[in-house]
PDB file of C-alpha atoms in Angstrom:
ATOM      1  CA  UNK X   1     -37.154-104.064   8.797  1.00  0.00           C
ATOM      2  CA  UNK X   2     -33.887-104.249   6.863  1.00  0.00           C
ATOM      3  CA  UNK X   3     -34.910-100.955   4.953  1.00  0.00           C
ATOM      4  CA  UNK X   4     -35.681 -99.276   8.178  1.00  0.00           C
ATOM      5  CA  UNK X   5     -32.511-100.262   9.809  1.00  0.00           C
ATOM      6  CA  UNK X   6     -30.411 -99.136   6.777  1.00  0.00           C
ATOM      7  CA  UNK X   7     -32.345 -95.775   6.726  1.00  0.00           C
ATOM      8  CA  UNK X   8     -31.562 -95.282  10.456  1.00  0.00           C
ATOM      9  CA  UNK X   9     -27.988 -96.080   9.914  1.00  0.00           C
ATOM     10  CA  UNK X  10     -27.722 -93.813   7.023  1.00  0.00           C
ATOM     11  CA  UNK X  11     -29.215 -90.980   8.999  1.00  0.00           C
ATOM     12  CA  UNK X  12     -26.766 -91.565  11.781  1.00  0.00           C
ATOM     13  CA  UNK X  13     -23.793 -91.756   9.346  1.00  0.00           C
ATOM     14  CA  UNK X  14     -24.984 -88.443   7.961  1.00  0.00           C
ATOM     15  CA  UNK X  15     -25.079 -86.643  11.333  1.00  0.00           C
ATOM     16  CA  UNK X  16     -21.639 -88.202  12.124  1.00  0.00           C
ATOM     17  CA  UNK X  17     -20.252 -86.801   8.853  1.00  0.00           C
ATOM     18  CA  UNK X  18     -21.375 -83.315   9.739  1.00  0.00           C
ATOM     19  CA  UNK X  19     -19.562 -83.380  12.982  1.00  0.00           C
ATOM     20  CA  UNK X  20     -16.425 -85.623  12.165  1.00  0.00           C
ATOM     21  CA  UNK X  21     -15.637 -85.337   8.758  1.00  0.00           C
ATOM     22  CA  UNK X  22     -11.922 -85.155   8.088  1.00  0.00           C
ATOM     23  CA  UNK X  23     -11.667 -82.746   4.925  1.00  0.00           C
ATOM     24  CA  UNK X  24      -8.733 -82.888   2.660  1.00  0.00           C
ATOM     25  CA  UNK X  25      -7.767 -80.264   0.214  1.00  0.00           C
ATOM     26  CA  UNK X  26      -5.742 -81.384  -2.662  1.00  0.00           C
ATOM     27  CA  UNK X  27      -4.090 -78.534  -4.858  1.00  0.00           C
ATOM     28  CA  UNK X  28      -3.550 -79.723  -8.546  1.00  0.00           C
ATOM     29  CA  UNK X  29      -0.227 -79.046  -9.896  1.00  0.00           C
ATOM     30  CA  UNK X  30      -1.772 -78.731 -13.375  1.00  0.00           C
ATOM     31  CA  UNK X  31      -2.340 -75.029 -12.550  1.00  0.00           C
ATOM     32  CA  UNK X  32       1.199 -74.448 -10.994  1.00  0.00           C
ATOM     33  CA  UNK X  33       4.151 -72.727 -12.602  1.00  0.00           C
ATOM     34  CA  UNK X  34       5.911 -75.632 -14.352  1.00  0.00           C
ATOM     35  CA  UNK X  35       9.154 -73.618 -14.626  1.00  0.00           C
ATOM     36  CA  UNK X  36       9.451 -73.906 -10.712  1.00  0.00           C
ATOM     37  CA  UNK X  37       7.543 -76.796  -9.834  1.00  0.00           C
ATOM     38  CA  UNK X  38       9.556 -78.045  -6.965  1.00  0.00           C
ATOM     39  CA  UNK X  39       9.237 -74.683  -5.223  1.00  0.00           C
ATOM     40  CA  UNK X  40       5.516 -74.498  -6.070  1.00  0.00           C
ATOM     41  CA  UNK X  41       4.736 -77.750  -4.306  1.00  0.00           C
ATOM     42  CA  UNK X  42       6.817 -76.858  -1.266  1.00  0.00           C
ATOM     43  CA  UNK X  43       4.952 -73.594  -0.993  1.00  0.00           C
ATOM     44  CA  UNK X  44       1.454 -75.041  -1.246  1.00  0.00           C
ATOM     45  CA  UNK X  45       2.362 -77.724   1.246  1.00  0.00           C
ATOM     46  CA  UNK X  46       3.431 -75.051   3.685  1.00  0.00           C
ATOM     47  CA  UNK X  47       0.367 -73.090   2.971  1.00  0.00           C
ATOM     48  CA  UNK X  48      -1.693 -76.049   4.441  1.00  0.00           C
ATOM     49  CA  UNK X  49      -2.364 -78.501   1.589  1.00  0.00           C
ATOM     50  CA  UNK X  50      -3.344 -82.144   2.682  1.00  0.00           C
ATOM     51  CA  UNK X  51      -2.497 -83.909  -0.644  1.00  0.00           C
ATOM     52  CA  UNK X  52      -0.814 -83.001  -3.880  1.00  0.00           C
ATOM     53  CA  UNK X  53      -2.876 -83.792  -6.876  1.00  0.00           C
ATOM     54  CA  UNK X  54      -1.401 -84.870 -10.239  1.00  0.00           C
ATOM     55  CA  UNK X  55      -3.671 -84.689 -13.258  1.00  0.00           C
ATOM     56  CA  UNK X  56      -1.981 -87.081 -15.717  1.00  0.00           C
ATOM     57  CA  UNK X  57      -3.302 -86.675 -19.328  1.00  0.00           C
ATOM     58  CA  UNK X  58      -2.090 -88.588 -22.394  1.00  0.00           C
ATOM     59  CA  UNK X  59      -3.535 -86.540 -25.510  1.00  0.00           C
ATOM     60  CA  UNK X  60      -5.460 -89.870 -26.182  1.00  0.00           C
ATOM     61  CA  UNK X  61      -8.027 -90.497 -23.541  1.00  0.00           C
ATOM     62  CA  UNK X  62      -8.415 -86.746 -23.146  1.00  0.00           C
ATOM     63  CA  UNK X  63      -7.252 -83.956 -25.569  1.00  0.00           C
ATOM     64  CA  UNK X  64      -4.364 -82.719 -23.717  1.00  0.00           C
ATOM     65  CA  UNK X  65      -0.784 -83.745 -22.659  1.00  0.00           C
ATOM     66  CA  UNK X  66       0.646 -83.060 -19.289  1.00  0.00           C
ATOM     67  CA  UNK X  67       3.272 -85.002 -17.348  1.00  0.00           C
ATOM     68  CA  UNK X  68       4.518 -88.474 -16.793  1.00  0.00           C
ATOM     69  CA  UNK X  69       5.994 -90.673 -13.902  1.00  0.00           C
ATOM     70  CA  UNK X  70       9.439 -88.943 -14.203  1.00  0.00           C
ATOM     71  CA  UNK X  71       7.866 -85.682 -13.012  1.00  0.00           C
ATOM     72  CA  UNK X  72       6.314 -87.489 -10.063  1.00  0.00           C
ATOM     73  CA  UNK X  73       9.706 -89.228  -9.190  1.00  0.00           C
ATOM     74  CA  UNK X  74      11.523 -85.882  -9.377  1.00  0.00           C
ATOM     75  CA  UNK X  75       9.001 -84.031  -7.152  1.00  0.00           C
ATOM     76  CA  UNK X  76       8.798 -86.983  -4.672  1.00  0.00           C
ATOM     77  CA  UNK X  77      11.707 -85.779  -2.509  1.00  0.00           C
ATOM     78  CA  UNK X  78      10.063 -82.274  -2.324  1.00  0.00           C
ATOM     79  CA  UNK X  79       6.717 -83.514  -1.108  1.00  0.00           C
ATOM     80  CA  UNK X  80       6.035 -84.908   2.357  1.00  0.00           C
ATOM     81  CA  UNK X  81       2.406 -85.140   1.717  1.00  0.00           C
ATOM     82  CA  UNK X  82       0.527 -87.990  -0.062  1.00  0.00           C
ATOM     83  CA  UNK X  83       0.643 -87.783  -3.744  1.00  0.00           C
ATOM     84  CA  UNK X  84      -2.783 -88.276  -5.410  1.00  0.00           C
ATOM     85  CA  UNK X  85      -2.461 -89.406  -9.058  1.00  0.00           C
ATOM     86  CA  UNK X  86      -5.396 -89.072 -11.379  1.00  0.00           C
ATOM     87  CA  UNK X  87      -4.716 -91.057 -14.540  1.00  0.00           C
ATOM     88  CA  UNK X  88      -6.634 -89.747 -17.617  1.00  0.00           C
ATOM     89  CA  UNK X  89      -4.738 -92.237 -19.859  1.00  0.00           C
ATOM     90  CA  UNK X  90      -5.661 -95.245 -21.910  1.00  0.00           C
ATOM     91  CA  UNK X  91      -4.636 -98.082 -21.402  1.00  0.00           C
ATOM     92  CA  UNK X  92      -3.984 -97.591 -17.664  1.00  0.00           C
ATOM     93  CA  UNK X  93      -2.106-100.705 -16.314  1.00  0.00           C
ATOM     94  CA  UNK X  94       1.402 -99.708 -17.553  1.00  0.00           C
ATOM     95  CA  UNK X  95       0.983 -96.160 -16.112  1.00  0.00           C
ATOM     96  CA  UNK X  96      -0.321 -97.574 -12.798  1.00  0.00           C
ATOM     97  CA  UNK X  97       2.857 -99.491 -12.445  1.00  0.00           C
ATOM     98  CA  UNK X  98       5.176 -96.585 -13.408  1.00  0.00           C
ATOM     99  CA  UNK X  99       3.536 -93.947 -11.120  1.00  0.00           C
ATOM    100  CA  UNK X 100       3.499 -96.482  -8.031  1.00  0.00           C
ATOM    101  CA  UNK X 101       7.195 -96.853  -8.737  1.00  0.00           C
ATOM    102  CA  UNK X 102       7.537 -93.062  -8.988  1.00  0.00           C
ATOM    103  CA  UNK X 103       6.140 -92.625  -5.478  1.00  0.00           C
ATOM    104  CA  UNK X 104       2.373 -92.217  -5.867  1.00  0.00           C
ATOM    105  CA  UNK X 105       0.335 -92.822  -2.772  1.00  0.00           C
ATOM    106  CA  UNK X 106      -3.236 -92.835  -4.270  1.00  0.00           C
ATOM    107  CA  UNK X 107      -3.958 -93.687  -7.906  1.00  0.00           C
ATOM    108  CA  UNK X 108      -7.315 -93.400  -9.577  1.00  0.00           C
ATOM    109  CA  UNK X 109      -8.397 -94.143 -13.097  1.00  0.00           C
ATOM    110  CA  UNK X 110     -11.400 -94.000 -15.481  1.00  0.00           C
ATOM    111  CA  UNK X 111     -13.244 -97.148 -15.940  1.00  0.00           C
ATOM    112  CA  UNK X 112     -13.684 -96.538 -19.584  1.00  0.00           C
ATOM    113  CA  UNK X 113      -9.935 -96.662 -19.922  1.00  0.00           C
ATOM    114  CA  UNK X 114      -9.401-100.114 -18.540  1.00  0.00           C
ATOM    115  CA  UNK X 115     -10.299-103.468 -20.086  1.00  0.00           C
ATOM    116  CA  UNK X 116     -10.681-105.143 -16.769  1.00  0.00           C
ATOM    117  CA  UNK X 117     -11.736-102.636 -14.022  1.00  0.00           C
ATOM    118  CA  UNK X 118     -11.269-105.111 -11.133  1.00  0.00           C
ATOM    119  CA  UNK X 119      -7.882-106.253 -12.277  1.00  0.00           C
ATOM    120  CA  UNK X 120      -6.564-102.647 -12.596  1.00  0.00           C
ATOM    121  CA  UNK X 121      -7.797-101.835  -9.019  1.00  0.00           C
ATOM    122  CA  UNK X 122      -6.192-105.084  -7.839  1.00  0.00           C
ATOM    123  CA  UNK X 123      -2.839-104.018  -9.396  1.00  0.00           C
ATOM    124  CA  UNK X 124      -2.986-100.667  -7.616  1.00  0.00           C
ATOM    125  CA  UNK X 125      -3.553-102.345  -4.330  1.00  0.00           C
ATOM    126  CA  UNK X 126      -0.855-104.972  -4.884  1.00  0.00           C
ATOM    127  CA  UNK X 127       1.687-102.047  -5.668  1.00  0.00           C
ATOM    128  CA  UNK X 128       0.946-100.740  -2.148  1.00  0.00           C
ATOM    129  CA  UNK X 129      -1.161 -97.804  -3.156  1.00  0.00           C
ATOM    130  CA  UNK X 130      -4.670 -96.683  -2.388  1.00  0.00           C
ATOM    131  CA  UNK X 131      -7.010 -97.281  -5.386  1.00  0.00           C
ATOM    132  CA  UNK X 132      -9.924 -95.351  -6.846  1.00  0.00           C
ATOM    133  CA  UNK X 133     -12.267 -94.892  -9.790  1.00  0.00           C
ATOM    134  CA  UNK X 134     -12.980 -91.633 -11.561  1.00  0.00           C
ATOM    135  CA  UNK X 135     -16.543 -90.920 -12.824  1.00  0.00           C
ATOM    136  CA  UNK X 136     -16.843 -88.451 -15.742  1.00  0.00           C
ATOM    137  CA  UNK X 137     -20.094 -86.189 -15.662  1.00  0.00           C
ATOM    138  CA  UNK X 138     -21.750 -88.730 -17.884  1.00  0.00           C
ATOM    139  CA  UNK X 139     -20.451 -91.953 -16.336  1.00  0.00           C
ATOM    140  CA  UNK X 140     -23.318 -93.732 -14.372  1.00  0.00           C
ATOM    141  CA  UNK X 141     -22.778 -94.399 -10.690  1.00  0.00           C
ATOM    142  CA  UNK X 142     -23.663 -98.213 -10.962  1.00  0.00           C
ATOM    143  CA  UNK X 143     -20.105 -99.017 -12.377  1.00  0.00           C
ATOM    144  CA  UNK X 144     -19.151 -98.823  -8.667  1.00  0.00           C
ATOM    145  CA  UNK X 145     -21.448-101.521  -7.332  1.00  0.00           C
ATOM    146  CA  UNK X 146     -19.404-104.555  -8.013  1.00  0.00           C
ATOM    147  CA  UNK X 147     -15.934-103.173  -7.129  1.00  0.00           C
ATOM    148  CA  UNK X 148     -16.483-101.366  -3.803  1.00  0.00           C
ATOM    149  CA  UNK X 149     -14.346-103.917  -1.886  1.00  0.00           C
ATOM    150  CA  UNK X 150     -11.395-102.658  -4.076  1.00  0.00           C
ATOM    151  CA  UNK X 151     -11.997 -98.996  -3.944  1.00  0.00           C
ATOM    152  CA  UNK X 152     -10.629 -96.630  -1.343  1.00  0.00           C
ATOM    153  CA  UNK X 153     -11.807 -93.556  -3.172  1.00  0.00           C
ATOM    154  CA  UNK X 154     -14.255 -92.268  -5.766  1.00  0.00           C
ATOM    155  CA  UNK X 155     -13.242 -89.164  -7.728  1.00  0.00           C
ATOM    156  CA  UNK X 156     -16.153 -87.365  -9.185  1.00  0.00           C
ATOM    157  CA  UNK X 157     -15.396 -85.084 -12.121  1.00  0.00           C
ATOM    158  CA  UNK X 158     -17.313 -81.843 -11.723  1.00  0.00           C
ATOM    159  CA  UNK X 159     -16.072 -80.805 -15.173  1.00  0.00           C
ATOM    160  CA  UNK X 160     -15.362 -82.600 -18.260  1.00  0.00           C
ATOM    161  CA  UNK X 161     -11.770 -83.768 -18.230  1.00  0.00           C
ATOM    162  CA  UNK X 162      -8.962 -82.565 -20.203  1.00  0.00           C
ATOM    163  CA  UNK X 163      -8.501 -78.870 -19.224  1.00  0.00           C
ATOM    164  CA  UNK X 164      -8.125 -76.875 -16.030  1.00  0.00           C
ATOM    165  CA  UNK X 165      -9.991 -73.618 -15.306  1.00  0.00           C
ATOM    166  CA  UNK X 166     -13.553 -75.001 -16.161  1.00  0.00           C
ATOM    167  CA  UNK X 167     -16.658 -74.157 -14.179  1.00  0.00           C
ATOM    168  CA  UNK X 168     -18.425 -76.426 -11.805  1.00  0.00           C
ATOM    169  CA  UNK X 169     -21.184 -78.546 -13.347  1.00  0.00           C
ATOM    170  CA  UNK X 170     -24.252 -78.193 -10.866  1.00  0.00           C
ATOM    171  CA  UNK X 171     -25.556 -81.606 -11.544  1.00  0.00           C
ATOM    172  CA  UNK X 172     -22.539 -83.013  -9.792  1.00  0.00           C
ATOM    173  CA  UNK X 173     -24.210 -82.318  -6.372  1.00  0.00           C
ATOM    174  CA  UNK X 174     -26.896 -84.941  -7.217  1.00  0.00           C
ATOM    175  CA  UNK X 175     -24.209 -87.447  -8.301  1.00  0.00           C
ATOM    176  CA  UNK X 176     -22.218 -86.823  -5.100  1.00  0.00           C
ATOM    177  CA  UNK X 177     -25.380 -87.664  -2.992  1.00  0.00           C
ATOM    178  CA  UNK X 178     -25.956 -90.825  -4.857  1.00  0.00           C
ATOM    179  CA  UNK X 179     -22.400 -92.145  -4.509  1.00  0.00           C
ATOM    180  CA  UNK X 180     -22.350 -91.041  -0.785  1.00  0.00           C
ATOM    181  CA  UNK X 181     -25.614 -92.898  -0.278  1.00  0.00           C
ATOM    182  CA  UNK X 182     -24.122 -96.042  -1.877  1.00  0.00           C
ATOM    183  CA  UNK X 183     -20.884 -95.814   0.030  1.00  0.00           C
ATOM    184  CA  UNK X 184     -22.550 -95.140   3.308  1.00  0.00           C
ATOM    185  CA  UNK X 185     -24.538 -98.414   2.759  1.00  0.00           C
ATOM    186  CA  UNK X 186     -21.322-100.281   2.156  1.00  0.00           C
ATOM    187  CA  UNK X 187     -19.697 -98.658   5.211  1.00  0.00           C
ATOM    188  CA  UNK X 188     -22.707 -99.976   7.377  1.00  0.00           C
ATOM    189  CA  UNK X 189     -22.164-103.427   6.124  1.00  0.00           C
ATOM    190  CA  UNK X 190     -18.309-103.587   6.179  1.00  0.00           C
ATOM    191  CA  UNK X 191     -17.201-100.830   8.574  1.00  0.00           C
ATOM    192  CA  UNK X 192     -14.885 -99.561   5.712  1.00  0.00           C
ATOM    193  CA  UNK X 193     -15.165 -95.854   4.687  1.00  0.00           C
ATOM    194  CA  UNK X 194     -14.665 -94.772   1.071  1.00  0.00           C
ATOM    195  CA  UNK X 195     -13.496 -91.265   0.404  1.00  0.00           C
ATOM    196  CA  UNK X 196     -15.398 -89.056  -2.127  1.00  0.00           C
ATOM    197  CA  UNK X 197     -13.189 -86.573  -3.957  1.00  0.00           C
ATOM    198  CA  UNK X 198     -14.362 -83.935  -6.344  1.00  0.00           C
ATOM    199  CA  UNK X 199     -12.411 -82.378  -9.116  1.00  0.00           C
ATOM    200  CA  UNK X 200     -13.297 -79.214 -11.350  1.00  0.00           C
ATOM    201  CA  UNK X 201     -14.389 -75.770 -10.473  1.00  0.00           C
ATOM    202  CA  UNK X 202     -13.929 -75.970  -6.614  1.00  0.00           C
ATOM    203  CA  UNK X 203     -13.373 -72.708  -4.917  1.00  0.00           C
ATOM    204  CA  UNK X 204     -14.010 -71.219  -1.624  1.00  0.00           C
ATOM    205  CA  UNK X 205     -17.490 -69.992  -2.526  1.00  0.00           C
ATOM    206  CA  UNK X 206     -18.790 -73.465  -3.559  1.00  0.00           C
ATOM    207  CA  UNK X 207     -16.685 -75.953  -1.496  1.00  0.00           C
ATOM    208  CA  UNK X 208     -19.195 -75.917   1.421  1.00  0.00           C
ATOM    209  CA  UNK X 209     -21.999 -76.887  -0.813  1.00  0.00           C
ATOM    210  CA  UNK X 210     -19.803 -79.664  -2.316  1.00  0.00           C
ATOM    211  CA  UNK X 211     -18.990 -80.832   1.177  1.00  0.00           C
ATOM    212  CA  UNK X 212     -22.727 -80.927   2.384  1.00  0.00           C
ATOM    213  CA  UNK X 213     -23.622 -83.124  -0.490  1.00  0.00           C
ATOM    214  CA  UNK X 214     -21.226 -85.717   0.841  1.00  0.00           C
ATOM    215  CA  UNK X 215     -17.635 -84.994  -0.501  1.00  0.00           C
ATOM    216  CA  UNK X 216     -14.690 -85.031   1.798  1.00  0.00           C
ATOM    217  CA  UNK X 217     -11.695 -84.376  -0.479  1.00  0.00           C
ATOM    218  CA  UNK X 218     -11.449 -81.351  -2.805  1.00  0.00           C
ATOM    219  CA  UNK X 219      -9.070 -80.802  -5.635  1.00  0.00           C
ATOM    220  CA  UNK X 220      -8.411 -77.129  -6.559  1.00  0.00           C
ATOM    221  CA  UNK X 221      -6.226 -75.885  -9.265  1.00  0.00           C
ATOM    222  CA  UNK X 222      -6.458 -72.351 -10.389  1.00  0.00           C
ATOM    223  CA  UNK X 223      -8.421 -71.435  -7.355  1.00  0.00           C
ATOM    224  CA  UNK X 224      -5.103 -71.905  -5.333  1.00  0.00           C
ATOM    225  CA  UNK X 225      -2.251 -71.785  -7.785  1.00  0.00           C
ATOM    226  CA  UNK X 226      -3.862 -68.954  -9.616  1.00  0.00           C
ATOM    227  CA  UNK X 227      -3.645 -66.792  -6.555  1.00  0.00           C
ATOM    228  CA  UNK X 228      -0.943 -64.730  -5.070  1.00  0.00           C
ATOM    229  CA  UNK X 229      -1.092 -66.215  -1.664  1.00  0.00           C
ATOM    230  CA  UNK X 230      -1.782 -69.855  -1.442  1.00  0.00           C
ATOM    231  CA  UNK X 231      -2.324 -70.027   2.482  1.00  0.00           C
ATOM    232  CA  UNK X 232      -5.088 -67.356   2.206  1.00  0.00           C
ATOM    233  CA  UNK X 233      -7.068 -69.363  -0.299  1.00  0.00           C
ATOM    234  CA  UNK X 234      -6.663 -72.722   1.463  1.00  0.00           C
ATOM    235  CA  UNK X 235      -7.631 -71.030   4.805  1.00  0.00           C
ATOM    236  CA  UNK X 236     -10.758 -69.475   3.123  1.00  0.00           C
ATOM    237  CA  UNK X 237     -11.771 -73.025   1.945  1.00  0.00           C
ATOM    238  CA  UNK X 238     -11.284 -74.395   5.458  1.00  0.00           C
ATOM    239  CA  UNK X 239     -13.330 -71.692   7.049  1.00  0.00           C
ATOM    240  CA  UNK X 240     -16.165 -72.489   4.343  1.00  0.00           C
ATOM    241  CA  UNK X 241     -15.873 -76.141   5.269  1.00  0.00           C
ATOM    242  CA  UNK X 242     -16.132 -75.335   8.935  1.00  0.00           C
ATOM    243  CA  UNK X 243     -19.360 -73.457   8.418  1.00  0.00           C
ATOM    244  CA  UNK X 244     -20.627 -76.490   6.365  1.00  0.00           C
ATOM    245  CA  UNK X 245     -20.087 -78.717   9.474  1.00  0.00           C
ATOM    246  CA  UNK X 246     -21.907 -76.430  11.819  1.00  0.00           C
TER     247      UNK X 246
END
């Protein structure tokens, strides 16, 4: 009976998602023109972005180096949208504090980079930000099971982290479905919804398929910042998402 009840609730939630999902597009400034970053974020916000995504790399956890909390603090006055910070750093706790103080609204990190996942998630919440975990392509879904009460978002990497411009890994679709199934069951029990964000190789011609698998938030770098008209690209993504919900 319990299994039947949860199966029915899952089906109802799935149908409700198709009709009511609030999709978010989060352009990643990793692909922006760093020489005019303030202007870039203002333009992409005016073009219809929902969030601004920061890919923070430390040349330690990943083989690249990007920007730190000072850049976030400098851009905060230019951004009226939520700032979504993805920490690809190890260790994470000091950077969590620094980015929260710099104006981040959402902070996610990789479980492999924290000695105490629950404590790091709790720290993000204590600092007034939404918290999330990031799963690499090879990170198993079960790491989420005991911390869902502290997670507002799960970020699934659809490429191996460290560099922009990579191609979408098709197996990610299966993983999105697994995470959505897990978070839907959690929502049935608690009433609290967890966002699923996908980062890597997202563009207008695959975003609908990613949404159909269960994602609701989409990071796009070169697919937006690499194009001459940001509004055209964002609108193309929204049109594809609208078709996915039909």
